[in-house]
Coordinates of C-alpha atoms in Angstrom, one line a residue:
Chain A
M1 CA 0.0 0.0 0.0
A2 CA 1.5 3.4 -1.0
T3 CA 1.6 6.0 1.6
Q4 CA -0.1 9.4 1.2
Q5 CA 3.3 10.9 0.6
E6 CA 4.0 8.4 -2.3
I7 CA 0.6 8.9 -3.9
S8 CA 1.2 12.6 -3.8
E9 CA 4.6 12.2 -5.4
I10 CA 3.1 10.1 -8.2
R11 CA 0.3 12.6 -8.8
Q12 CA 2.6 15.5 -9.0
H13 CA 4.5 13.9 -11.8
S14 CA 1.8 12.3 -13.8
G15 CA -0.1 14.2 -16.5
V16 CA -0.3 17.9 -15.7
G17 CA 0.4 17.2 -12.0
F18 CA -1.0 19.5 -9.4
V19 CA -3.4 22.2 -10.5
Q20 CA -5.3 25.0 -9.0
T21 CA -8.6 26.5 -9.9
Q22 CA -8.4 30.2 -10.5
L23 CA -11.0 32.9 -10.4
A24 CA -11.6 35.9 -12.7
T25 CA -14.2 38.6 -12.3
L26 CA -15.6 39.8 -15.5
F27 CA -18.5 42.0 -16.7
E28 CA -18.2 44.4 -13.8
P29 CA -20.9 47.1 -14.1
P30 CA -21.4 49.2 -16.2
H31 CA -20.0 46.5 -18.5
S32 CA -22.6 43.9 -17.5
L33 CA -23.4 41.0 -19.8
K34 CA -26.5 41.5 -21.8
L35 CA -28.4 38.2 -21.7
A36 CA -30.1 36.6 -24.6
G37 CA -33.3 36.2 -22.5
G38 CA -33.3 39.9 -21.5
G39 CA -31.7 41.6 -18.6
E40 CA -28.2 42.1 -17.6
L41 CA -25.8 40.3 -15.3
G42 CA -22.6 41.5 -13.7
P43 CA -20.2 41.2 -12.1
I44 CA -19.7 37.5 -13.1
Q45 CA -17.1 35.4 -11.5
V46 CA -15.6 32.6 -13.6
A47 CA -13.8 29.6 -12.2
Y48 CA -11.2 28.2 -14.6
E49 CA -8.1 26.1 -14.8
T50 CA -5.2 26.3 -17.3
Y51 CA -2.6 23.7 -18.2
G52 CA 0.5 24.2 -20.2
E53 CA 2.0 27.5 -21.3
L54 CA 0.7 30.2 -23.6
T55 CA 3.3 31.0 -26.3
P56 CA 4.4 34.7 -26.7
A57 CA 2.5 34.7 -30.0
K58 CA -0.6 33.5 -28.0
D59 CA -1.4 31.1 -30.8
N60 CA -1.6 27.8 -29.0
A61 CA -4.7 28.1 -26.8
I62 CA -7.3 25.4 -26.7
F63 CA -10.6 25.9 -24.8
I64 CA -12.4 22.9 -23.4
C65 CA -16.2 23.3 -23.0
H66 CA -17.5 20.9 -20.4
A67 CA -20.8 19.0 -20.5
L68 CA -24.0 19.6 -18.4
T69 CA -22.7 18.7 -14.9
G70 CA -18.9 19.1 -15.5
D71 CA -16.6 21.6 -14.1
A72 CA -13.4 23.5 -14.7
H73 CA -11.3 20.7 -13.2
A74 CA -10.5 18.9 -16.5
A75 CA -7.0 17.6 -15.6
G76 CA -4.6 16.9 -12.8
Y77 CA -5.0 16.8 -9.1
Y78 CA -5.5 19.3 -6.3
E79 CA -2.7 19.2 -3.8
Q80 CA -5.2 18.8 -1.0
D81 CA -6.9 15.8 -2.7
D82 CA -7.2 12.7 -0.5
E83 CA -5.9 9.4 -1.9
K84 CA -9.3 8.4 -3.2
A85 CA -9.8 11.6 -5.2
K86 CA -9.9 11.1 -9.0
P87 CA -8.0 13.5 -11.3
G88 CA -9.9 16.0 -13.5
W89 CA -12.7 14.6 -15.7
W90 CA -10.6 14.6 -19.0
D91 CA -7.2 13.9 -17.4
D92 CA -6.3 11.1 -19.8
L93 CA -6.7 13.4 -22.8
I94 CA -4.7 16.3 -21.3
G95 CA -1.0 16.4 -20.5
P96 CA 2.5 16.0 -21.9
G97 CA 2.3 13.7 -24.9
R98 CA -1.5 13.4 -24.7
A99 CA -3.9 14.6 -27.4
L100 CA -4.2 18.0 -25.7
D101 CA -0.4 18.1 -25.4
T102 CA 0.5 20.6 -22.6
D103 CA 4.1 20.7 -24.0
K104 CA 2.7 22.3 -27.1
Y105 CA -0.7 23.8 -26.2
F106 CA -2.2 26.1 -23.6
V107 CA -5.4 24.4 -22.4
I108 CA -8.2 26.3 -20.7
C109 CA -11.3 24.9 -19.1
A110 CA -13.9 27.0 -17.2
N111 CA -17.0 26.3 -15.3
V112 CA -20.2 27.5 -17.2
L113 CA -22.3 30.5 -16.4
G114 CA -25.3 29.2 -14.3
G115 CA -23.2 26.4 -12.9
C116 CA -22.4 25.7 -9.3
Q117 CA -18.7 24.9 -9.4
G118 CA -17.2 28.4 -8.9
T119 CA -18.7 30.4 -11.8
T120 CA -21.6 32.7 -11.0
G121 CA -24.9 30.8 -10.9
P122 CA -28.1 30.5 -8.9
E123 CA -26.2 29.6 -5.8
S124 CA -24.0 32.7 -5.9
K125 CA -24.6 35.7 -3.9
N126 CA -26.5 38.5 -5.6
P127 CA -24.5 41.6 -4.8
E128 CA -27.6 43.7 -4.7
T129 CA -29.4 41.7 -2.0
D130 CA -26.5 39.9 -0.4
H131 CA -28.5 36.6 -0.7
S132 CA -28.1 33.8 -3.1
Y133 CA -29.8 34.5 -6.4
R134 CA -31.7 31.2 -6.5
L135 CA -34.7 31.7 -8.9
D136 CA -33.9 35.4 -9.2
F137 CA -31.0 34.3 -11.3
P138 CA -31.7 35.4 -14.8
F139 CA -32.5 33.0 -17.6
I140 CA -29.3 32.0 -19.4
T141 CA -28.6 30.4 -22.8
V142 CA -25.8 28.5 -24.3
G143 CA -24.9 31.7 -26.1
D144 CA -24.6 33.5 -22.7
I145 CA -22.3 30.8 -21.5
V146 CA -20.1 31.3 -24.6
E147 CA -20.1 35.1 -24.2
V148 CA -18.6 34.6 -20.7
H149 CA -16.0 32.1 -21.8
S150 CA -15.0 34.3 -24.8
A151 CA -14.6 37.2 -22.4
L152 CA -12.4 35.0 -20.2
T153 CA -10.1 34.2 -23.1
K154 CA -9.9 37.9 -23.9
H155 CA -9.1 38.5 -20.2
L156 CA -6.2 36.0 -20.6
G157 CA -5.0 38.0 -23.6
I158 CA -6.0 35.6 -26.2
D159 CA -7.7 36.8 -29.4
Q160 CA -8.0 33.6 -31.3
L161 CA -8.2 30.0 -30.1
L162 CA -6.4 27.3 -31.9
A163 CA -9.3 25.1 -31.1
V164 CA -12.5 24.8 -29.0
I165 CA -13.5 21.3 -28.0
G166 CA -16.4 19.8 -26.2
G167 CA -18.9 16.9 -26.0
S168 CA -22.7 17.0 -25.5
L169 CA -23.7 20.4 -24.1
G170 CA -19.9 21.2 -24.4
G171 CA -20.2 20.5 -28.2
M172 CA -23.2 22.8 -28.4
Q173 CA -21.0 25.5 -26.9
V174 CA -18.3 24.8 -29.5
L175 CA -21.0 25.2 -32.3
D176 CA -22.3 28.4 -30.7
W177 CA -18.8 29.7 -30.4
A178 CA -18.1 29.2 -34.1
A179 CA -21.3 30.9 -35.0
R180 CA -21.1 33.7 -32.6
F181 CA -17.4 34.5 -32.8
P182 CA -16.4 33.2 -36.3
D183 CA -13.0 34.8 -36.2
Q184 CA -12.1 33.6 -32.7
V185 CA -12.0 29.9 -33.5
R186 CA -9.5 28.1 -35.8
G187 CA -10.6 24.5 -35.0
A188 CA -13.9 23.2 -33.7
I189 CA -14.1 19.7 -32.3
C190 CA -17.6 18.6 -31.6
L191 CA -18.2 15.3 -29.9
A192 CA -21.5 13.5 -29.4
T193 CA -23.4 16.7 -30.0
A194 CA -26.1 18.4 -32.1
A195 CA -27.3 21.8 -33.3
Q196 CA -30.4 21.2 -31.2
L197 CA -31.5 18.8 -28.5
S198 CA -34.0 16.2 -29.8
A199 CA -37.6 16.2 -28.5
Q200 CA -36.7 13.0 -26.6
G201 CA -33.8 14.8 -24.9
I202 CA -36.1 17.7 -23.9
A203 CA -38.6 15.1 -22.6
F204 CA -35.9 13.5 -20.3
N205 CA -34.8 17.0 -19.1
A206 CA -38.5 17.8 -18.4
V207 CA -38.9 14.7 -16.2
G208 CA -35.7 15.6 -14.3
R209 CA -36.8 19.1 -13.6
R210 CA -40.2 17.8 -12.5
A211 CA -38.5 15.5 -10.1
I212 CA -36.7 18.4 -8.5
K213 CA -39.6 20.8 -8.4
T214 CA -42.0 18.3 -6.8
D215 CA -39.6 17.4 -4.0
P216 CA -41.1 19.0 -0.9
E217 CA -37.6 20.3 0.0
Y218 CA -37.4 22.3 -3.2
K219 CA -39.4 25.2 -1.6
E220 CA -39.8 27.2 -4.8
G221 CA -36.0 27.2 -5.1
K222 CA -35.5 28.9 -1.7
Y223 CA -33.8 26.0 0.0
E224 CA -30.8 26.6 2.2
K225 CA -27.3 25.7 1.1
G226 CA -26.6 22.1 2.0
A227 CA -30.3 21.4 2.2
G228 CA -32.6 21.2 -0.8
P229 CA -34.4 18.7 -3.0
R230 CA -32.0 15.8 -2.4
Y231 CA -34.4 13.1 -3.6
G232 CA -35.7 15.0 -6.5
L233 CA -32.2 15.9 -7.7
A234 CA -31.0 12.4 -7.2
L235 CA -33.9 11.1 -9.2
A236 CA -33.2 13.7 -12.0
R237 CA -29.7 12.4 -12.1
M238 CA -30.7 8.7 -12.2
I239 CA -33.0 9.4 -15.2
A240 CA -30.3 11.4 -17.0
H241 CA -27.8 8.8 -16.3
I242 CA -29.8 6.2 -18.1
T243 CA -29.8 8.4 -21.2
Y244 CA -26.0 8.5 -21.1
L245 CA -25.7 4.8 -21.2
S246 CA -26.6 2.3 -23.8
D247 CA -28.6 -0.9 -23.7
Q248 CA -25.4 -2.8 -24.3
S249 CA -23.3 -1.0 -21.7
I250 CA -26.0 -1.6 -19.0
E251 CA -26.2 -5.2 -19.9
M252 CA -22.5 -5.6 -19.9
K253 CA -22.0 -3.9 -16.6
F254 CA -24.9 -5.2 -14.6
G255 CA -27.1 -7.6 -16.5
R256 CA -29.9 -8.8 -14.3
R257 CA -27.6 -9.6 -11.5
L258 CA -28.8 -9.0 -7.9
Q259 CA -26.9 -6.9 -5.5
D260 CA -26.7 -8.7 -2.1
Q261 CA -28.4 -12.0 -2.4
D262 CA -29.0 -14.8 -4.9
T263 CA -32.8 -14.9 -4.9
F264 CA -35.6 -12.4 -5.1
Q265 CA -36.8 -10.9 -1.8
Y266 CA -40.4 -10.6 -2.8
E267 CA -40.6 -7.3 -0.8
M268 CA -41.5 -3.9 -2.1
L269 CA -39.7 -1.6 0.3
P270 CA -36.0 -2.3 -0.4
E271 CA -35.1 -0.2 -3.5
V272 CA -31.8 -1.7 -4.1
E273 CA -32.2 -5.3 -5.2
F274 CA -30.7 -5.4 -8.7
Q275 CA -27.2 -4.2 -9.2
V276 CA -28.3 -1.7 -11.8
E277 CA -30.6 -0.2 -9.1
S278 CA -27.8 0.1 -6.7
Y279 CA -25.6 1.8 -9.3
L280 CA -28.3 4.4 -10.1
H281 CA -28.9 5.1 -6.5
Y282 CA -25.2 5.6 -5.9
Q283 CA -25.0 7.9 -8.9
G284 CA -27.9 10.0 -7.6
K285 CA -26.5 10.2 -4.1
R286 CA -23.0 11.2 -5.3
F287 CA -24.5 13.9 -7.6
V288 CA -26.5 15.5 -4.8
E289 CA -23.3 16.0 -2.9
R290 CA -21.7 18.1 -5.6
F291 CA -24.5 19.7 -7.6
D292 CA -27.0 22.4 -7.0
A293 CA -30.6 21.7 -8.0
N294 CA -31.3 25.2 -9.3
S295 CA -28.2 25.1 -11.5
Y296 CA -29.5 21.8 -12.9
L297 CA -32.8 23.5 -13.8
Y298 CA -31.1 26.5 -15.4
L299 CA -28.6 24.4 -17.4
T300 CA -31.0 21.8 -18.7
K301 CA -33.3 24.6 -19.8
A302 CA -30.4 26.3 -21.6
M303 CA -29.8 23.0 -23.3
D304 CA -33.4 22.6 -24.3
Y305 CA -33.5 26.1 -25.8
F306 CA -30.4 25.7 -27.9
D307 CA -31.3 25.7 -31.6
L308 CA -28.5 26.9 -33.9
A309 CA -30.6 26.7 -37.1
S310 CA -33.6 28.7 -35.8
Q311 CA -31.3 31.2 -34.1
Y312 CA -29.6 32.1 -37.3
G313 CA -32.2 31.2 -39.9
S314 CA -30.4 28.0 -40.9
L315 CA -27.4 25.9 -40.1
T316 CA -25.5 27.2 -43.1
K317 CA -26.1 30.8 -42.1
A318 CA -25.0 29.9 -38.5
L319 CA -21.8 28.2 -39.6
G320 CA -21.1 29.9 -42.9
K321 CA -19.1 32.8 -41.5
T322 CA -16.3 30.9 -39.7
D323 CA -13.2 29.6 -41.4
A324 CA -12.7 27.1 -38.5
R325 CA -11.8 23.5 -39.4
F326 CA -14.4 21.2 -37.9
L327 CA -13.9 17.7 -36.6
I328 CA -17.2 16.1 -35.8
A329 CA -17.6 12.7 -34.1
S330 CA -20.6 10.7 -33.0
Y331 CA -20.9 7.3 -31.3
D332 CA -22.8 4.5 -32.8
S333 CA -24.4 3.5 -29.4
D334 CA -25.4 7.1 -28.5
W335 CA -29.1 7.5 -28.6
L336 CA -29.4 10.9 -26.9
F337 CA -27.2 12.7 -29.5
T338 CA -27.4 10.5 -32.6
T339 CA -25.1 10.1 -35.6
T340 CA -28.0 11.5 -37.7
Q341 CA -27.8 14.7 -35.8
S342 CA -24.0 15.0 -36.3
K343 CA -24.5 14.3 -40.0
E344 CA -26.9 17.3 -40.2
L345 CA -24.0 19.4 -39.1
V346 CA -21.7 17.8 -41.6
R347 CA -24.2 18.3 -44.4
A348 CA -24.6 22.0 -43.6
L349 CA -20.8 22.5 -43.4
I350 CA -20.3 20.8 -46.7
E351 CA -23.0 22.9 -48.2
C352 CA -21.2 26.1 -47.2
G353 CA -17.9 24.8 -48.3
K354 CA -16.2 24.4 -44.9
H355 CA -13.3 22.2 -43.9
V356 CA -15.1 19.3 -42.1
S357 CA -14.1 15.9 -41.0
F358 CA -16.6 13.4 -39.6
I359 CA -16.4 10.0 -38.0
E360 CA -18.9 7.7 -36.3
L361 CA -16.9 6.1 -33.6
K362 CA -17.7 2.6 -32.4
S363 CA -18.3 2.2 -28.7
P364 CA -20.7 0.3 -26.5
F365 CA -20.8 3.1 -23.9
G366 CA -23.6 5.3 -25.4
H367 CA -23.5 9.0 -24.9
D368 CA -20.9 8.8 -22.2
S369 CA -18.4 7.4 -24.7
F370 CA -16.7 10.8 -25.2
L371 CA -15.7 10.7 -21.6
I372 CA -14.5 7.1 -21.7
E373 CA -13.1 6.2 -25.1
I374 CA -10.0 8.3 -24.7
E375 CA -7.7 6.3 -27.0
Q376 CA -10.1 6.8 -29.9
L377 CA -10.2 10.6 -29.3
Q378 CA -6.4 10.6 -29.0
K379 CA -5.9 9.1 -32.4
M380 CA -8.2 11.6 -34.1
I381 CA -7.6 14.8 -32.1
T382 CA -3.8 14.6 -32.1
P383 CA -3.4 14.9 -35.9
F384 CA -6.2 17.4 -36.2
L385 CA -4.7 19.8 -33.7
E386 CA -1.2 19.2 -35.1
Q387 CA -2.5 20.2 -38.6
A388 CA -4.4 23.2 -37.2
Y389 CA -1.3 24.4 -35.4
Q390 CA 1.1 23.9 -38.3
T391 CA -1.2 25.7 -40.6
R392 CA -1.4 28.6 -38.2
L393 CA 2.3 28.7 -37.8
A394 CA 2.8 28.6 -41.6
E395 CA 0.3 31.5 -42.0
S396 CA 2.0 33.7 -39.5
A397 CA 5.4 32.9 -41.1
K398 CA 4.0 34.1 -44.4
K399 CA 2.7 37.3 -42.9
S400 CA 5.9 38.3 -41.2
Chain B
M1 CA -2.8 -11.7 -52.1
C2 CA -1.9 -13.5 -55.2
A3 CA -0.9 -17.0 -56.1
Q4 CA 2.8 -17.8 -55.8
H5 CA 3.2 -19.2 -59.3
R6 CA 1.9 -16.0 -61.0
Y7 CA 3.8 -12.8 -61.1
C8 CA 2.2 -9.7 -59.7
M9 CA 3.1 -6.5 -57.9
Q10 CA 1.8 -3.4 -56.3
D11 CA -0.1 -1.4 -58.8
P12 CA 2.3 1.0 -60.3
S13 CA -0.5 2.9 -62.1
L14 CA -1.4 4.8 -58.9
E15 CA 1.2 7.4 -59.6
V16 CA 0.1 7.7 -63.2
T17 CA -3.6 7.8 -62.3
D18 CA -3.0 10.5 -59.7
K19 CA -1.1 12.6 -62.2
L20 CA -3.7 12.1 -64.8
L21 CA -6.5 13.1 -62.5
L22 CA -4.6 16.1 -61.3
E23 CA -4.3 17.3 -64.9
Q24 CA -8.0 17.1 -65.5
I25 CA -9.0 19.3 -62.6
Q26 CA -9.2 23.0 -63.0
P27 CA -7.4 25.1 -60.4
G28 CA -9.6 26.4 -57.5
S29 CA -12.2 23.7 -57.9
R30 CA -14.1 21.9 -55.3
V31 CA -13.2 18.2 -55.3
L32 CA -14.6 15.2 -53.6
D33 CA -12.6 12.0 -53.6
L34 CA -14.4 8.8 -52.9
G35 CA -12.3 6.2 -51.1
C36 CA -9.6 8.8 -50.6
G37 CA -7.3 6.5 -48.6
D38 CA -4.7 8.5 -46.8
G39 CA -5.7 11.7 -48.6
R40 CA -2.6 11.6 -50.9
L41 CA -4.4 12.8 -54.1
L42 CA -6.5 15.4 -52.2
A43 CA -3.4 16.9 -50.5
R44 CA -1.8 17.3 -53.9
L45 CA -4.9 18.9 -55.4
R46 CA -5.0 21.3 -52.5
D47 CA -1.3 22.2 -52.8
E48 CA -0.9 22.1 -56.5
R49 CA -4.3 23.0 -57.8
D50 CA -5.5 25.2 -55.0
A51 CA -8.6 23.0 -54.8
S52 CA -11.0 22.9 -51.9
V53 CA -11.2 19.2 -51.1
L54 CA -13.1 16.6 -49.2
G55 CA -12.5 12.9 -48.9
I56 CA -14.7 9.9 -48.1
E57 CA -13.0 6.9 -46.5
I58 CA -14.3 4.0 -44.6
D59 CA -11.0 2.7 -43.0
I60 CA -10.3 4.4 -39.7
T61 CA -6.5 4.3 -40.0
Q62 CA -6.6 5.9 -43.4
H63 CA -9.1 8.4 -42.0
H64 CA -6.6 9.5 -39.4
A65 CA -3.9 9.6 -42.0
S66 CA -6.0 12.0 -44.1
I67 CA -6.6 14.2 -41.0
A68 CA -2.8 14.2 -40.5
R69 CA -2.4 15.6 -44.0
G70 CA -4.9 18.3 -43.2
V71 CA -7.3 16.8 -45.6
P72 CA -10.9 16.9 -44.4
V73 CA -12.5 13.5 -44.6
L74 CA -15.8 11.9 -43.8
Q75 CA -16.0 8.3 -42.7
A76 CA -18.6 6.7 -44.7
D77 CA -19.4 3.5 -46.6
L78 CA -19.8 4.0 -50.3
D79 CA -22.1 1.0 -50.4
E80 CA -24.6 3.2 -48.4
G81 CA -24.5 6.0 -51.0
L82 CA -23.7 9.6 -50.7
Q83 CA -26.8 10.9 -48.9
D84 CA -24.9 13.3 -46.7
I85 CA -23.5 15.2 -49.7
P86 CA -25.8 17.9 -51.0
D87 CA -26.7 18.1 -54.7
G88 CA -24.1 19.8 -56.9
A89 CA -21.8 20.6 -53.9
F90 CA -18.7 19.8 -55.9
D91 CA -17.1 20.6 -59.3
Y92 CA -15.5 17.2 -59.5
V93 CA -16.0 13.9 -57.8
V94 CA -13.2 11.3 -58.2
L95 CA -13.5 7.5 -57.9
S96 CA -10.2 5.9 -58.6
Q97 CA -9.9 2.1 -58.7
T98 CA -12.9 1.6 -56.5
L99 CA -16.0 1.3 -58.6
Q100 CA -15.4 -2.4 -59.2
Q101 CA -15.3 -2.9 -55.4
V102 CA -18.6 -1.3 -54.4
L103 CA -21.8 -3.3 -54.0
H104 CA -24.0 -1.0 -56.1
P105 CA -21.9 0.6 -58.8
K106 CA -24.9 1.8 -60.7
Q107 CA -26.4 3.7 -57.8
L108 CA -23.0 5.2 -56.9
L109 CA -22.5 6.5 -60.4
E110 CA -25.9 8.1 -60.3
E111 CA -25.0 9.7 -56.9
M112 CA -21.7 10.9 -58.3
V113 CA -23.2 12.9 -61.1
R114 CA -25.8 14.3 -58.6
V115 CA -23.2 15.7 -56.2
A116 CA -20.7 17.1 -58.8
K117 CA -20.7 18.6 -62.2
Q118 CA -18.2 16.1 -63.4
A119 CA -17.2 12.6 -62.3
L120 CA -13.8 11.2 -62.9
V121 CA -13.8 7.4 -62.7
V122 CA -10.8 5.1 -63.1
V123 CA -11.6 1.5 -63.6
P124 CA -9.7 -1.6 -64.6
N125 CA -10.5 -2.9 -68.1
F126 CA -11.6 -6.5 -68.2
G127 CA -11.4 -6.4 -71.9
N128 CA -7.6 -6.3 -71.8
W129 CA -6.0 -9.0 -74.0
R130 CA -3.9 -10.5 -71.2
I131 CA -7.1 -11.2 -69.2
R132 CA -8.8 -12.6 -72.3
L133 CA -5.8 -14.7 -73.1
Q134 CA -5.5 -16.0 -69.5
V135 CA -9.2 -17.0 -69.4
L136 CA -8.9 -18.7 -72.8
K137 CA -5.6 -20.5 -72.2
Q138 CA -5.9 -21.5 -68.5
G139 CA -9.6 -21.7 -68.2
R140 CA -9.4 -20.0 -64.8
A141 CA -10.5 -16.7 -63.3
P142 CA -7.7 -14.4 -64.3
V143 CA -5.0 -13.0 -62.0
T144 CA -3.0 -10.2 -63.4
E145 CA -0.8 -7.3 -62.4
V146 CA -3.9 -5.1 -62.6
L147 CA -6.3 -7.6 -61.0
P148 CA -3.9 -9.5 -58.6
Y149 CA -6.5 -11.5 -56.7
E150 CA -7.8 -15.0 -56.6
W151 CA -11.6 -15.3 -57.2
Y152 CA -12.2 -16.1 -53.5
N153 CA -10.4 -13.1 -52.0
T154 CA -10.9 -10.4 -54.5
P155 CA -12.3 -7.1 -53.4
N156 CA -13.3 -6.6 -57.1
L157 CA -16.9 -7.5 -57.3
H158 CA -17.8 -6.0 -60.6
L159 CA -15.5 -6.4 -63.6
M160 CA -16.3 -4.7 -66.8
S161 CA -14.7 -4.0 -70.2
M162 CA -14.8 -0.6 -71.9
H163 CA -17.8 -1.7 -73.9
D164 CA -19.7 -2.7 -70.7
F165 CA -19.0 0.6 -69.1
Q166 CA -20.2 2.5 -72.1
D167 CA -23.4 0.5 -72.2
L168 CA -24.1 1.4 -68.5
M169 CA -23.5 5.1 -69.2
R170 CA -26.1 4.9 -72.0
L171 CA -28.5 3.2 -69.7
L172 CA -28.0 5.8 -66.9
G173 CA -28.1 8.7 -69.2
I174 CA -24.6 9.8 -68.3
E175 CA -22.5 11.4 -70.9
I176 CA -18.9 10.3 -71.4
L177 CA -17.1 13.6 -72.0
Q178 CA -13.7 11.9 -72.3
E179 CA -12.4 8.3 -72.3
I180 CA -8.7 8.0 -71.6
P181 CA -7.2 4.5 -71.8
I182 CA -4.2 3.8 -69.7
I183 CA -1.8 1.4 -71.5
N184 CA 1.4 0.2 -69.9
H185 CA 1.2 3.0 -67.3
R186 CA 0.7 5.7 -69.8
A187 CA -2.4 7.7 -70.7
V188 CA -3.1 7.3 -74.4
E189 CA -5.7 9.8 -75.5
K190 CA -6.4 8.1 -78.8
A191 CA -5.6 4.4 -78.5
W192 CA -6.0 1.9 -81.3
L193 CA -8.0 -1.1 -80.1
A194 CA -8.3 0.5 -76.7
N195 CA -10.6 -2.2 -75.3
L196 CA -8.0 -4.8 -76.1
R197 CA -5.0 -2.9 -74.9
A198 CA -6.0 -0.7 -72.0
Q199 CA -5.3 -2.0 -68.5
H200 CA -7.2 0.9 -66.9
V201 CA -9.5 3.7 -68.2
L202 CA -10.2 7.1 -66.9
Y203 CA -13.7 8.3 -67.8
I204 CA -14.8 11.8 -67.4
L205 CA -18.6 11.8 -67.0
Q206 CA -21.4 14.3 -66.6
R207 CA -25.1 14.0 -66.2
L208 CA -27.2 14.6 -69.3
E209 CA -30.1 17.1 -69.0
E210 CA -33.2 15.6 -67.4
S211 CA -35.2 15.4 -70.7
S212 CA -32.5 13.7 -72.7
T213 CA -31.8 11.3 -69.9
K214 CA -35.3 10.0 -70.2
T215 CA -35.3 9.6 -73.9
E216 CA -31.9 7.8 -73.8
S217 CA -33.0 5.2 -71.3
D218 CA -36.4 4.9 -73.0
N219 CA -34.7 4.2 -76.3
L220 CA -32.5 1.7 -74.7
L221 CA -35.5 -0.1 -73.1
H222 CA -37.3 -0.2 -76.4
S223 CA -34.4 -1.5 -78.3
S224 CA -33.8 -4.3 -75.9

């Protein structure tokens, strides 16, 4: 058994090693952020992490957009982590020699607006009232999220990103970024995503929100920090979690196996009889410990509203202005964000003559694949970024 | 790949074909390459012809190789058609040494003239005298330099002579703008006894207008 000291040593030297979350305060009044749904918000605090070094030419920055319940901690460990703590959520992809090679690139990941992991959201204190915003928090959209992240990159002195990359809701942000700030993005990597959430996706989000709102502890959103709709939020997560898996992955992982005994109990009250039940309960429980119910409501709603084609008139109008190179990947077992949806993007991009690569990756893990199948991503992203970077270097060499 | 007692080698025509294709493509065009492999041809078209390019490739390793050349590439199965490519999105669509390997060559050709103004197709010529001679002399399915496979492991599902190809074009209402036989690794614009001598042929195709398409195929139906 390794000692705490030894574990700490290993962590310091693996991947990006120890990291720290940083905070930036943006949109201080009178420069408040004008929100798509009306109203203004400011100041906005943004929690972010960076890995690697920004070149003097500031041409090697890659922005990672996290998914619905992700956070800024994409890689490495915190020094204060206990030995059971896991590294950042995309650690295998980020670090020296990995796809997002921190020897070459400057990688940024920030928590989203409306989130609850350090960036201003419903849980944050409203400077006007000195209380948490809760439901007084304004309505936010994927576009608002991107506005804040774009402002963060400006704050870091970066005018143009070598690439923006993300899966699921993160992929929606990548698309929005390319449409909203066509000159800021050189490469756009969209994984397991779509230009709009399917009706089925909206339906699952609606059930999740219903679970939260009907929990007696929800109290119209005015629950105290640490309290709140624990059961409703856990239920929302359990439902969502099923949509992230595939029939095959559930079957492989749990099958019909029972948790603690070999035979049925023939009792209604125990809720954890099958292994899959136990797993979902565990996921729900863990989620409640780290996520705010109001944030969940705001972010799922932002996801439901996202519709690139209707926002700009058509997908070709939305994506026609950027010269970014696109890399679009879907997963064959993902039924929440399907290959057909990715192909809609591809079709639009071809129609407006853009540089687009597409691949349908094979994986049994459903929508979650983009978090799991790192090797596949590595093989595809490494040459894509390399090319984007070489092209950029060649261009600046030509200019000077 | 090929039987030990018969001589065969890596197809040396690839270089010739690439060069030939490159010559046919106007600078600044939009080009789609079906079965683009590692993106070799497209990278050249981009660099030497200032073309805006896109490849389609099914093999994942080749797909990555294309990306590594900075060539945009879609992973897709040509047997499932080109439904993700909008009508008329390209000036040229290239299909080199692949038509004989797809399940539905007829449908693919129709799709090709739908997505591009011109289709450039390179196919092996089954009417070549060596093949004819081999079949005649040995009474076996032929194995040649150009078609170096045994009958049981060949990826070539559809073999055709120049006459066969011309017949299909008439049936589909596709106009053959140019027919360039490749004989002993050289493109020969006007070949004597082409169907007997050509190992490969490059066809430059374009769709006939709607009305004439109909009459053409009607005529063919009536005559047969």
